[in-house]
Amino acid sequence: MKEYEQEDPIPQGDLALQLTALPRETNGFGDIFGGWLVSQMDLAGTAMASRVAAGRVATVSIDRMAFMVPVAVGAQLSFYTQTLDVGRSSIRMLVEVWSDDPLSSEWRKVTEAVFVFVAIDGSGRTRPVAPRR
């Protein structure tokens, strides 16, 4: 079992983003569209990776993605990030999404993925990640 997979999960890392799932984000079945959720995860991950990199970053891959439960309209979504590894120019970051469903009052993990970001300069070229102070 990897360190980010748990028997009794609780959010891992730092809260990076919170928002409410709105009706405009639904698929044909009335659930929140997975692609929209992935884009919000990318925003949360980018915000935290840019702090680690001390500047601009670009998403280069999503290593692993798992949707666990559908998201209902009105759910309060919390996006947590945890830095897993920092390389010369890359940052691997776990992004988890947790839902607080207003109808059922359930707090549960919705999805998770490992995003890989690369630090880039003003010209869009790869650059080294600044050393942590």
mmCIF file with all atom_site columns, N, CA and C in Angstrom, residues 5 8-9 12 14 18 20 23 26 34-35 45 67-69 76 91 100 103 108 116-117 120 122 125 132:
data_model
loop_
_atom_site.group_PDB
_atom_site.id
_atom_site.type_symbol
_atom_site.label_atom_id
_atom_site.label_alt_id
_atom_site.label_comp_id
_atom_site.label_asym_id
_atom_site.label_entity_id
_atom_site.label_seq_id
_atom_site.pdbx_PDB_ins_code
_atom_site.Cartn_x
_atom_site.Cartn_y
_atom_site.Cartn_z
_atom_site.occupancy
_atom_site.B_iso_or_equiv
_atom_site.pdbx_formal_charge
_atom_site.auth_seq_id
_atom_site.auth_comp_id
_atom_site.auth_asym_id
_atom_site.auth_atom_id
_atom_site.pdbx_PDB_model_num
ATOM 1  N N  . GLU A 1 5   ? -2.537  5.883  0.128   1.00 0.00 ? 5   GLU A N  1
ATOM 2  C CA . GLU A 1 5   ? -3.709  5.017  0.169   1.00 0.00 ? 5   GLU A CA 1
ATOM 3  C C  . GLU A 1 5   ? -3.876  4.530  1.596   1.00 0.00 ? 5   GLU A C  1
ATOM 4  N N  . ASP A 1 8   ? -8.671  3.828  6.449   1.00 0.00 ? 8   ASP A N  1
ATOM 5  C CA . ASP A 1 8   ? -9.683  4.752  6.943   1.00 0.00 ? 8   ASP A CA 1
ATOM 6  C C  . ASP A 1 8   ? -9.221  6.157  6.577   1.00 0.00 ? 8   ASP A C  1
ATOM 7  N N  . PRO A 1 9   ? -9.508  6.601  5.358   1.00 0.00 ? 9   PRO A N  1
ATOM 8  C CA . PRO A 1 9   ? -8.895  7.832  4.872   1.00 0.00 ? 9   PRO A CA 1
ATOM 9  C C  . PRO A 1 9   ? -9.359  9.099  5.565   1.00 0.00 ? 9   PRO A C  1
ATOM 10 N N  . GLN A 1 12  ? -5.333  14.289 3.168   1.00 0.00 ? 12  GLN A N  1
ATOM 11 C CA . GLN A 1 12  ? -3.879  14.363 3.252   1.00 0.00 ? 12  GLN A CA 1
ATOM 12 C C  . GLN A 1 12  ? -3.423  15.708 2.715   1.00 0.00 ? 12  GLN A C  1
ATOM 13 N N  . ASP A 1 14  ? -2.528  19.868 2.592   1.00 0.00 ? 14  ASP A N  1
ATOM 14 C CA . ASP A 1 14  ? -3.064  21.188 2.923   1.00 0.00 ? 14  ASP A CA 1
ATOM 15 C C  . ASP A 1 14  ? -4.283  21.521 2.083   1.00 0.00 ? 14  ASP A C  1
ATOM 16 N N  . GLN A 1 18  ? -11.581 25.478 -2.003  1.00 0.00 ? 18  GLN A N  1
ATOM 17 C CA . GLN A 1 18  ? -12.922 25.045 -1.608  1.00 0.00 ? 18  GLN A CA 1
ATOM 18 C C  . GLN A 1 18  ? -13.924 25.735 -2.499  1.00 0.00 ? 18  GLN A C  1
ATOM 19 N N  . THR A 1 20  ? -18.317 25.215 -4.201  1.00 0.00 ? 20  THR A N  1
ATOM 20 C CA . THR A 1 20  ? -19.593 24.498 -4.221  1.00 0.00 ? 20  THR A CA 1
ATOM 21 C C  . THR A 1 20  ? -19.867 24.022 -5.641  1.00 0.00 ? 20  THR A C  1
ATOM 22 N N  . PRO A 1 23  ? -25.093 23.520 -10.598 1.00 0.00 ? 23  PRO A N  1
ATOM 23 C CA . PRO A 1 23  ? -25.820 22.791 -11.645 1.00 0.00 ? 23  PRO A CA 1
ATOM 24 C C  . PRO A 1 23  ? -25.185 22.891 -13.031 1.00 0.00 ? 23  PRO A C  1
ATOM 25 N N  . THR A 1 26  ? -22.886 19.884 -14.405 1.00 0.00 ? 26  THR A N  1
ATOM 26 C CA . THR A 1 26  ? -23.391 18.507 -14.417 1.00 0.00 ? 26  THR A CA 1
ATOM 27 C C  . THR A 1 26  ? -23.295 17.843 -15.785 1.00 0.00 ? 26  THR A C  1
ATOM 28 N N  . GLY A 1 34  ? -16.939 14.750 -14.486 1.00 0.00 ? 34  GLY A N  1
ATOM 29 C CA . GLY A 1 34  ? -15.589 14.396 -14.067 1.00 0.00 ? 34  GLY A CA 1
ATOM 30 C C  . GLY A 1 34  ? -14.519 15.310 -14.628 1.00 0.00 ? 34  GLY A C  1
ATOM 31 N N  . GLY A 1 35  ? -14.685 15.739 -15.869 1.00 0.00 ? 35  GLY A N  1
ATOM 32 C CA . GLY A 1 35  ? -13.701 16.623 -16.485 1.00 0.00 ? 35  GLY A CA 1
ATOM 33 C C  . GLY A 1 35  ? -13.606 17.963 -15.775 1.00 0.00 ? 35  GLY A C  1
ATOM 34 N N  . GLY A 1 45  ? -3.736  21.996 -7.546  1.00 0.00 ? 45  GLY A N  1
ATOM 35 C CA . GLY A 1 45  ? -2.371  21.490 -7.599  1.00 0.00 ? 45  GLY A CA 1
ATOM 36 C C  . GLY A 1 45  ? -1.394  22.533 -8.116  1.00 0.00 ? 45  GLY A C  1
ATOM 37 N N  . PHE A 1 67  ? -11.897 7.868  -9.440  1.00 0.00 ? 67  PHE A N  1
ATOM 38 C CA . PHE A 1 67  ? -13.153 8.469  -8.988  1.00 0.00 ? 67  PHE A CA 1
ATOM 39 C C  . PHE A 1 67  ? -13.848 7.441  -8.108  1.00 0.00 ? 67  PHE A C  1
ATOM 40 N N  . MET A 1 68  ? -14.171 7.823  -6.883  1.00 0.00 ? 68  MET A N  1
ATOM 41 C CA . MET A 1 68  ? -14.735 6.879  -5.928  1.00 0.00 ? 68  MET A CA 1
ATOM 42 C C  . MET A 1 68  ? -16.254 6.943  -5.818  1.00 0.00 ? 68  MET A C  1
ATOM 43 N N  . VAL A 1 69  ? -16.809 8.147  -5.854  1.00 0.00 ? 69  VAL A N  1
ATOM 44 C CA . VAL A 1 69  ? -18.255 8.332  -5.744  1.00 0.00 ? 69  VAL A CA 1
ATOM 45 C C  . VAL A 1 69  ? -18.677 9.527  -6.592  1.00 0.00 ? 69  VAL A C  1
ATOM 46 N N  . GLN A 1 76  ? -20.259 20.777 -1.088  1.00 0.00 ? 76  GLN A N  1
ATOM 47 C CA . GLN A 1 76  ? -19.109 21.635 -0.803  1.00 0.00 ? 76  GLN A CA 1
ATOM 48 C C  . GLN A 1 76  ? -17.863 20.789 -1.009  1.00 0.00 ? 76  GLN A C  1
ATOM 49 N N  . ILE A 1 91  ? 7.715   18.414 -9.813  1.00 0.00 ? 91  ILE A N  1
ATOM 50 C CA . ILE A 1 91  ? 7.044   18.283 -8.514  1.00 0.00 ? 91  ILE A CA 1
ATOM 51 C C  . ILE A 1 91  ? 5.905   17.291 -8.685  1.00 0.00 ? 91  ILE A C  1
ATOM 52 N N  . ASP A 1 100 ? -18.579 17.461 1.092   1.00 0.00 ? 100 ASP A N  1
ATOM 53 C CA . ASP A 1 100 ? -19.505 17.589 2.215   1.00 0.00 ? 100 ASP A CA 1
ATOM 54 C C  . ASP A 1 100 ? -20.879 17.774 1.581   1.00 0.00 ? 100 ASP A C  1
ATOM 55 N N  . LEU A 1 103 ? -27.195 17.398 1.515   1.00 0.00 ? 103 LEU A N  1
ATOM 56 C CA . LEU A 1 103 ? -28.422 16.618 1.703   1.00 0.00 ? 103 LEU A CA 1
ATOM 57 C C  . LEU A 1 103 ? -28.234 15.457 2.674   1.00 0.00 ? 103 LEU A C  1
ATOM 58 N N  . ARG A 1 108 ? -16.964 12.698 2.627   1.00 0.00 ? 108 ARG A N  1
ATOM 59 C CA . ARG A 1 108 ? -16.308 11.543 2.021   1.00 0.00 ? 108 ARG A CA 1
ATOM 60 C C  . ARG A 1 108 ? -15.362 11.955 0.909   1.00 0.00 ? 108 ARG A C  1
ATOM 61 N N  . VAL A 1 116 ? 1.858   15.706 -11.942 1.00 0.00 ? 116 VAL A N  1
ATOM 62 C CA . VAL A 1 116 ? 3.267   16.054 -12.076 1.00 0.00 ? 116 VAL A CA 1
ATOM 63 C C  . VAL A 1 116 ? 3.342   17.421 -12.742 1.00 0.00 ? 116 VAL A C  1
ATOM 64 N N  . PHE A 1 117 ? 4.030   18.328 -12.080 1.00 0.00 ? 117 PHE A N  1
ATOM 65 C CA . PHE A 1 117 ? 4.227   19.689 -12.575 1.00 0.00 ? 117 PHE A CA 1
ATOM 66 C C  . PHE A 1 117 ? 5.711   19.897 -12.849 1.00 0.00 ? 117 PHE A C  1
ATOM 67 N N  . ILE A 1 120 ? 8.741   26.194 -14.846 1.00 0.00 ? 120 ILE A N  1
ATOM 68 C CA . ILE A 1 120 ? 9.110   26.804 -16.127 1.00 0.00 ? 120 ILE A CA 1
ATOM 69 C C  . ILE A 1 120 ? 9.442   28.283 -15.931 1.00 0.00 ? 120 ILE A C  1
ATOM 70 N N  . GLY A 1 122 ? 9.896   32.319 -17.738 1.00 0.00 ? 122 GLY A N  1
ATOM 71 C CA . GLY A 1 122 ? 9.011   33.234 -18.457 1.00 0.00 ? 122 GLY A CA 1
ATOM 72 C C  . GLY A 1 122 ? 8.828   32.903 -19.922 1.00 0.00 ? 122 GLY A C  1
ATOM 73 N N  . ARG A 1 125 ? 10.232  27.579 -20.791 1.00 0.00 ? 125 ARG A N  1
ATOM 74 C CA . ARG A 1 125 ? 11.264  26.535 -20.773 1.00 0.00 ? 125 ARG A CA 1
ATOM 75 C C  . ARG A 1 125 ? 11.420  25.988 -19.356 1.00 0.00 ? 125 ARG A C  1
ATOM 76 N N  . ARG A 1 132 ? 14.469  24.962 -1.268  1.00 0.00 ? 132 ARG A N  1
ATOM 77 C CA . ARG A 1 132 ? 13.635  25.415 -0.148  1.00 0.00 ? 132 ARG A CA 1
ATOM 78 C C  . ARG A 1 132 ? 14.502  26.060 0.914   1.00 0.00 ? 132 ARG A C  1
#
